[in-house]
Coordinates of C-alpha atoms in Angstrom, one line a residue:
X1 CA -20.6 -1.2 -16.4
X2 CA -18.1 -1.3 -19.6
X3 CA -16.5 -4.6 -19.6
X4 CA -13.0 -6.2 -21.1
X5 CA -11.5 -9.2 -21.9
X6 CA -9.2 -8.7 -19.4
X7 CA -8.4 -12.0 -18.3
X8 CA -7.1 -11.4 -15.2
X9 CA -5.3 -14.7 -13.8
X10 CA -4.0 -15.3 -17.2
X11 CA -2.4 -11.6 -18.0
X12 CA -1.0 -11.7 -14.3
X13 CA 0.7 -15.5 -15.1
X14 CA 2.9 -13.4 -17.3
X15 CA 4.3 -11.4 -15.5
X16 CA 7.4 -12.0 -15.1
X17 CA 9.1 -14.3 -16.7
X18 CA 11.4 -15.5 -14.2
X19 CA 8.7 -16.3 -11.8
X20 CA 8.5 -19.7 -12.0
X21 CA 12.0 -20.5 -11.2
X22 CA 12.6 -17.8 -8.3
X23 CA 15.1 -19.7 -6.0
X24 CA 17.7 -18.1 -3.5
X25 CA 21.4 -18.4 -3.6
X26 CA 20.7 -21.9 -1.7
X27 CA 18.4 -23.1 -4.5
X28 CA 15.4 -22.6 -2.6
X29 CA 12.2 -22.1 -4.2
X30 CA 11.0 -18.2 -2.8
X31 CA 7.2 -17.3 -3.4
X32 CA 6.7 -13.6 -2.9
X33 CA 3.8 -11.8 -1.6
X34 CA 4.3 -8.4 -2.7
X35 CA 2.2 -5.4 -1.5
X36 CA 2.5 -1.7 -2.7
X37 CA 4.5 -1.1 0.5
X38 CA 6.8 -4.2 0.0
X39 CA 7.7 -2.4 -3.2
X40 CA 8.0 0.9 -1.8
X41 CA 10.4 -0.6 0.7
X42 CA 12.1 -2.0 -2.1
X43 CA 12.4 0.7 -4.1
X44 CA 13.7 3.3 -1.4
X45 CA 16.4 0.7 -0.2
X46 CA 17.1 -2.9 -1.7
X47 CA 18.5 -3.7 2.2
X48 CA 15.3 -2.5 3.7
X49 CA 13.5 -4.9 1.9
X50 CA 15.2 -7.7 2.8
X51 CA 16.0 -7.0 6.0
X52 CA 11.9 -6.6 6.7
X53 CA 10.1 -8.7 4.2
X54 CA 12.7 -11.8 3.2
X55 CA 14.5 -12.1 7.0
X56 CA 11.3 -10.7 8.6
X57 CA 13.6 -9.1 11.3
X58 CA 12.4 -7.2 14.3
X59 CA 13.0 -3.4 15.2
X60 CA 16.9 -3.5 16.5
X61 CA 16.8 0.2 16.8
X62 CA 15.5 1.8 20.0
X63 CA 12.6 4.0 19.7
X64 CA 13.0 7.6 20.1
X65 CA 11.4 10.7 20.9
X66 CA 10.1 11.6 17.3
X67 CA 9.6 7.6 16.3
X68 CA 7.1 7.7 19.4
X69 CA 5.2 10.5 18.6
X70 CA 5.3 8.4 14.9
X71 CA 3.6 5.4 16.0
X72 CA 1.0 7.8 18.3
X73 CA -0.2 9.5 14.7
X74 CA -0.3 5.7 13.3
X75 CA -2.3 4.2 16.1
X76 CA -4.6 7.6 15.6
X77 CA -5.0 7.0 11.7
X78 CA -5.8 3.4 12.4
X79 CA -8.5 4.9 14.5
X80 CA -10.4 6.9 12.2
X81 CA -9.8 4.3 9.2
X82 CA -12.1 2.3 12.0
X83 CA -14.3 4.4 12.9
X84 CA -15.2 4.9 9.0
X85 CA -15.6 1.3 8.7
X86 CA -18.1 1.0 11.8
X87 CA -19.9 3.4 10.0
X88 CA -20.1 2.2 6.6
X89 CA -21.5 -0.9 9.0
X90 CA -24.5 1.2 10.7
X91 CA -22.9 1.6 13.8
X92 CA -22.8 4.8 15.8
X93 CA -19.7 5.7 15.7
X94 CA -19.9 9.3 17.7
X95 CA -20.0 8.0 20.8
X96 CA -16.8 6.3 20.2
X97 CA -14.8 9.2 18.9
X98 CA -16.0 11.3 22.3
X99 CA -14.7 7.9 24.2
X100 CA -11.5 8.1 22.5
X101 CA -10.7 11.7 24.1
X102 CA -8.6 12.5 21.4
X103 CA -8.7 16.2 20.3
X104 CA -7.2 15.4 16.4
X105 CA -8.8 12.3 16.0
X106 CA -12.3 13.9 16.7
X107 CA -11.2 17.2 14.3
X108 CA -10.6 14.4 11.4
X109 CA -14.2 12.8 12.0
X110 CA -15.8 15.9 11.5
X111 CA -14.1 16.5 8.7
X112 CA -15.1 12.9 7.3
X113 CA -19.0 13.8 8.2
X114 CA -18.8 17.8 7.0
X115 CA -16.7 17.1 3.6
X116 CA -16.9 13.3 2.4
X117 CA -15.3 12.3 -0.5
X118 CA -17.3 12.5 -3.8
X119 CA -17.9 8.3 -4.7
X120 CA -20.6 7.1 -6.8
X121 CA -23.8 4.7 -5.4
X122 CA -22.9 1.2 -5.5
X123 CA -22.1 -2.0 -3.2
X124 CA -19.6 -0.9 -0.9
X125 CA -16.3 -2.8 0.7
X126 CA -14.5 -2.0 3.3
X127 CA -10.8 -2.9 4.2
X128 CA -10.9 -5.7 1.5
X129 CA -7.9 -7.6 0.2
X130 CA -7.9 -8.4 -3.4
X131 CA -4.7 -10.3 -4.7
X132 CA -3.2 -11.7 -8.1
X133 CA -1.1 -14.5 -9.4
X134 CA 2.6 -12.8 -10.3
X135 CA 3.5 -16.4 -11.8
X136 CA 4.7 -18.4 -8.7
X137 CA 4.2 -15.0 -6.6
X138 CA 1.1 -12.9 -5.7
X139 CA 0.5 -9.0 -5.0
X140 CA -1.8 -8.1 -2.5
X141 CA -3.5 -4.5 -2.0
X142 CA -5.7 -3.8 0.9
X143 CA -8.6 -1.2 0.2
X144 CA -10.0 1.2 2.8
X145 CA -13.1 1.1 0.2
X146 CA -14.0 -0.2 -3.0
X147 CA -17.5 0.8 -4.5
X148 CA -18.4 -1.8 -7.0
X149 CA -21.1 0.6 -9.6
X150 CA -22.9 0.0 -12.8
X151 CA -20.4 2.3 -14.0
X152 CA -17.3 0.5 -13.1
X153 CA -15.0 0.2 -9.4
X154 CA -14.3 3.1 -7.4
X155 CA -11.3 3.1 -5.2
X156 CA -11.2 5.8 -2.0
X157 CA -8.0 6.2 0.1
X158 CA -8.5 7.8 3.6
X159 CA -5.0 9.5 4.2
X160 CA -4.0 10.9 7.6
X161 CA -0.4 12.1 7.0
X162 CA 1.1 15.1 5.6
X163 CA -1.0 15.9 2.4
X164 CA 0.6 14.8 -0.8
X165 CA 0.2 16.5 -4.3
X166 CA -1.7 14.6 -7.4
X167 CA 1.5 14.5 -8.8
X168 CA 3.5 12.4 -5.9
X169 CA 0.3 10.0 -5.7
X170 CA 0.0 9.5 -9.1
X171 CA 3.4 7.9 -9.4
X172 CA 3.5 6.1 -5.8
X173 CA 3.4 2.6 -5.4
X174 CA 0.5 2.5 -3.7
X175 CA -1.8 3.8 -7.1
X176 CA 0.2 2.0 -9.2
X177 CA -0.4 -1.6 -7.3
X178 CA -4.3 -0.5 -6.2
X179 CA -5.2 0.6 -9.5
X180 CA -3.8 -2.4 -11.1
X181 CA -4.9 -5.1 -8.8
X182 CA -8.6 -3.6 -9.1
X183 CA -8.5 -4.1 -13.1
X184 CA -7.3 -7.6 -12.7
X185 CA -9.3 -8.8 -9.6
X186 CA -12.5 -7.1 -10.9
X187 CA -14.1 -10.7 -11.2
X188 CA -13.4 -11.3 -7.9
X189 CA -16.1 -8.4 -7.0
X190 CA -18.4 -8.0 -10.2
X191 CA -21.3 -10.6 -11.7
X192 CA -19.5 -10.9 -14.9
X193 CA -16.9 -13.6 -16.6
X194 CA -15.5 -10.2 -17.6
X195 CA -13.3 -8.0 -15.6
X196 CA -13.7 -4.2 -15.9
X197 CA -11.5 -1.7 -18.2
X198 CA -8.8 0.5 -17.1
X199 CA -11.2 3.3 -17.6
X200 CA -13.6 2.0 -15.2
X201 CA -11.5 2.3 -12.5
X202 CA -11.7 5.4 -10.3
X203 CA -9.5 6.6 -7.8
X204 CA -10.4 9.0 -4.8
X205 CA -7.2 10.1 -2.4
X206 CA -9.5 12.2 0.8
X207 CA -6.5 13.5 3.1
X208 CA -7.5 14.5 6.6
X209 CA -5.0 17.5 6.6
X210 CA -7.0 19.0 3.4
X211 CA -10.8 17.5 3.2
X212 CA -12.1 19.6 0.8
X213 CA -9.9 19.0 -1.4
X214 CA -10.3 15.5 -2.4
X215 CA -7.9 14.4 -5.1
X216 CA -9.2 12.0 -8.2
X217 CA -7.5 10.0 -10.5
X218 CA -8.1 8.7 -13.7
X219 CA -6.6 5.5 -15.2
X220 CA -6.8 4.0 -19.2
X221 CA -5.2 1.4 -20.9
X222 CA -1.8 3.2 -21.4
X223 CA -1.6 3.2 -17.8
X224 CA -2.7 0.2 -17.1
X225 CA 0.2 -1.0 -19.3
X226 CA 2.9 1.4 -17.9
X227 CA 1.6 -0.5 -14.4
X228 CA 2.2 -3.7 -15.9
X229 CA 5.7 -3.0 -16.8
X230 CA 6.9 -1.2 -13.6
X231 CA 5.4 -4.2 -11.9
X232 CA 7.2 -6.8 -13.7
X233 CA 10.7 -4.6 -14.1
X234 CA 10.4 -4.4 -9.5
X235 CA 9.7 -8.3 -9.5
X236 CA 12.8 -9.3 -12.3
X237 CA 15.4 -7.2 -10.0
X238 CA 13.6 -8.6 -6.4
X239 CA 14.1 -12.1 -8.1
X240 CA 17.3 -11.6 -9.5
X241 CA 18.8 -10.3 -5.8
X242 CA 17.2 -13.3 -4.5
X243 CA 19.7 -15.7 -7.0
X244 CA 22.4 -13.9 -6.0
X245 CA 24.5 -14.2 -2.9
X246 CA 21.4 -13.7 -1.0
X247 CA 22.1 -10.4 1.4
X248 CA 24.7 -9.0 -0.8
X249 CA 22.4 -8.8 -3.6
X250 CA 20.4 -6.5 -2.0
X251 CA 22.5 -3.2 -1.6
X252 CA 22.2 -0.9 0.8
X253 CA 20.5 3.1 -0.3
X254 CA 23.3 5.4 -1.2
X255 CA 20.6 8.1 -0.2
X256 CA 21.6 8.6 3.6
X257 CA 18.7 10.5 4.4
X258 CA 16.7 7.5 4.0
X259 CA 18.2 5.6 6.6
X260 CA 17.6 8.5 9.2
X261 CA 14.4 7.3 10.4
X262 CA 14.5 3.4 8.5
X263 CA 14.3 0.9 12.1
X264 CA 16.9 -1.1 10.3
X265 CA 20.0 1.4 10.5
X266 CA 21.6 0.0 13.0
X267 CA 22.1 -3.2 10.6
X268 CA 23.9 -0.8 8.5
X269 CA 25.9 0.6 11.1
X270 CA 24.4 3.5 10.2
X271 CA 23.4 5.2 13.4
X272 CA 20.9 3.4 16.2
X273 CA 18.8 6.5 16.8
X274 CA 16.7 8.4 14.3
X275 CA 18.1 12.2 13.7
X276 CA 15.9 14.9 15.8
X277 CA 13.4 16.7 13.6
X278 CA 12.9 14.2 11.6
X279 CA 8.7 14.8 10.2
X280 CA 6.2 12.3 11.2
X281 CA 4.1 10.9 8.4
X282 CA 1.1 8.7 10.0
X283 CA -0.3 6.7 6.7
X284 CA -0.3 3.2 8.3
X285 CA -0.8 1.7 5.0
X286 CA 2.4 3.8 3.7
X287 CA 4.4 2.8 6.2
X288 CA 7.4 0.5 5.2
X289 CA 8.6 1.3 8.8
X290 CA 6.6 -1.0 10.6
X291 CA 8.0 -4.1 13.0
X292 CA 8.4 -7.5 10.5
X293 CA 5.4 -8.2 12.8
X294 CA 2.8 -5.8 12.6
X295 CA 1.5 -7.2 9.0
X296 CA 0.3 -10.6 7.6
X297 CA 3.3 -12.2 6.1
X298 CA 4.2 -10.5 2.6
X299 CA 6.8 -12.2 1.8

């Protein structure tokens, strides 16, 4: 496996460098801990953010017709992301996908048997958390799998949803936190003082919707960089909101589409039911939507 220098606690100290005196309006000390979706959230609507991972408020808006059907495909891509790790344990997991009785769910197992996703031999993790120090903060990703090689760390993404172009996940939140949090939390997982390169990380997106077409990434130091910076320009505006008049800092989306199916409208005054029509996406780990509950805290 090629090896770095890349310290990854010291690197990550650096981060922002505001971190260490992140207070609220109140004087406060906040420590954040951020995950791809915590950005995303952030990102698509400073209000959002706040509202879910800083107040940690419930749903106030009741659920409708198309939000149920929503958390039916979630609770059915938690499934198979099971199912694949019961597998990857030894476990039989056929029996449990007849048991399950659900039509889809049992379509998307065969596909996982019939067309896996191309990884390399290796020591293989499944739904493992890796985090790193942002200063006083920390980001978090969660990892369906990880394959830890001679050849370097391979990242594989089970996806459930509508299938997404190379494009779209190349500059999602999700890549840019997973990818990064693998180079700098490579010690964590490998025998070496070392971590491993940029280049060493690889990055497999299988989508349930289109399994023979698995989509691979490729990362280098340039991105790494570019990671770095996006990274550290998302925390410097999170921590600047948080000095600020603490609520008004964080502005609402002028993108009203967004709030058609955001939990959080009502807040907002911006509608209390989601518009009819509005498409399902079921990638659990995608979704900023979720009740301030359903996660470990993140913030």
């Amino acid at each position: 496996m090629g090896r770095s220098a890349h310290p990854a606690c010291a690197r990550c100290h650096g981060l922002s460098s505001s971190a260490h005196a992140a207070r609220n309006s109140t004087g406060a000390r906040v420590t954040l801990q951020l995950s791809q979706s915590a950005l995303a959230a952030f990102t698509r609507c400073p209000q959002r953010f706040y509202l879910r991972f800083v107040r940690r408020l419930q749903w106030p808006a009741p659920l409708t017709g198309s939000e149920q059907e929503w958390e039916r495909s979630l609770h059915r891509g938690q499934e198979l992301h099971l199912f694949i790790q019961q597998a990857a344990l030894g476990m039989d997991v056929d029996s449990l996908v007849r048991a399950a009785g659900d039509r889809q769910l049992s379509r998307w197992w065969e596909s996982v048997i019939e067309h896996p996703p191309p990884q390399p031999e290796g020591k293989v993790y499944s739904e493992i958390e890796l985090t790193v120090p942002l200063g006083d903060h920390r980001l978090v990703a969660r990892f369906d799998r990880l394959i830890v090689s001679d050849s370097g760390i391979h990242i594989v993404d089970w996806k459930t949803g509508t299938p997404q172009d190379v494009t779209r996940l190349e500059r999602s939140w999700q890549t840019t936190v997973y990818r990064f949090v693998a180079v700098e939390a490579s010690t964590q997982l490998t025998s070496g003082e070392a971590g491993v390169r940029p280049s060493d990380i690889g990055f497999t997106y299988w989508q349930a919707e289109a399994p023979q077409a698995p989509l691979v990434l490729v990362y280098d130091e340039a991105g790494h960089e570019a990671a770095r910076e996006r990274i550290t320009a998302a925390l410097a505006r999170i921590e600047q909101r948080l000095a600020a008049v603490e609520e008004a800092g964080f502005e609402r989306t002028t993108d009203l589409d967004a709030c058609r199916h955001c939990p959080y409208r009502s807040y907002c005054e911006r509608g209390r039911e989601a518009a009819p029509g509005q498409e399902v996406d079921a990638d659990f780990e995608d979704a900023d939507t979720w009740p301030a509950d359903a996660e470990e805290d993140l913030v």
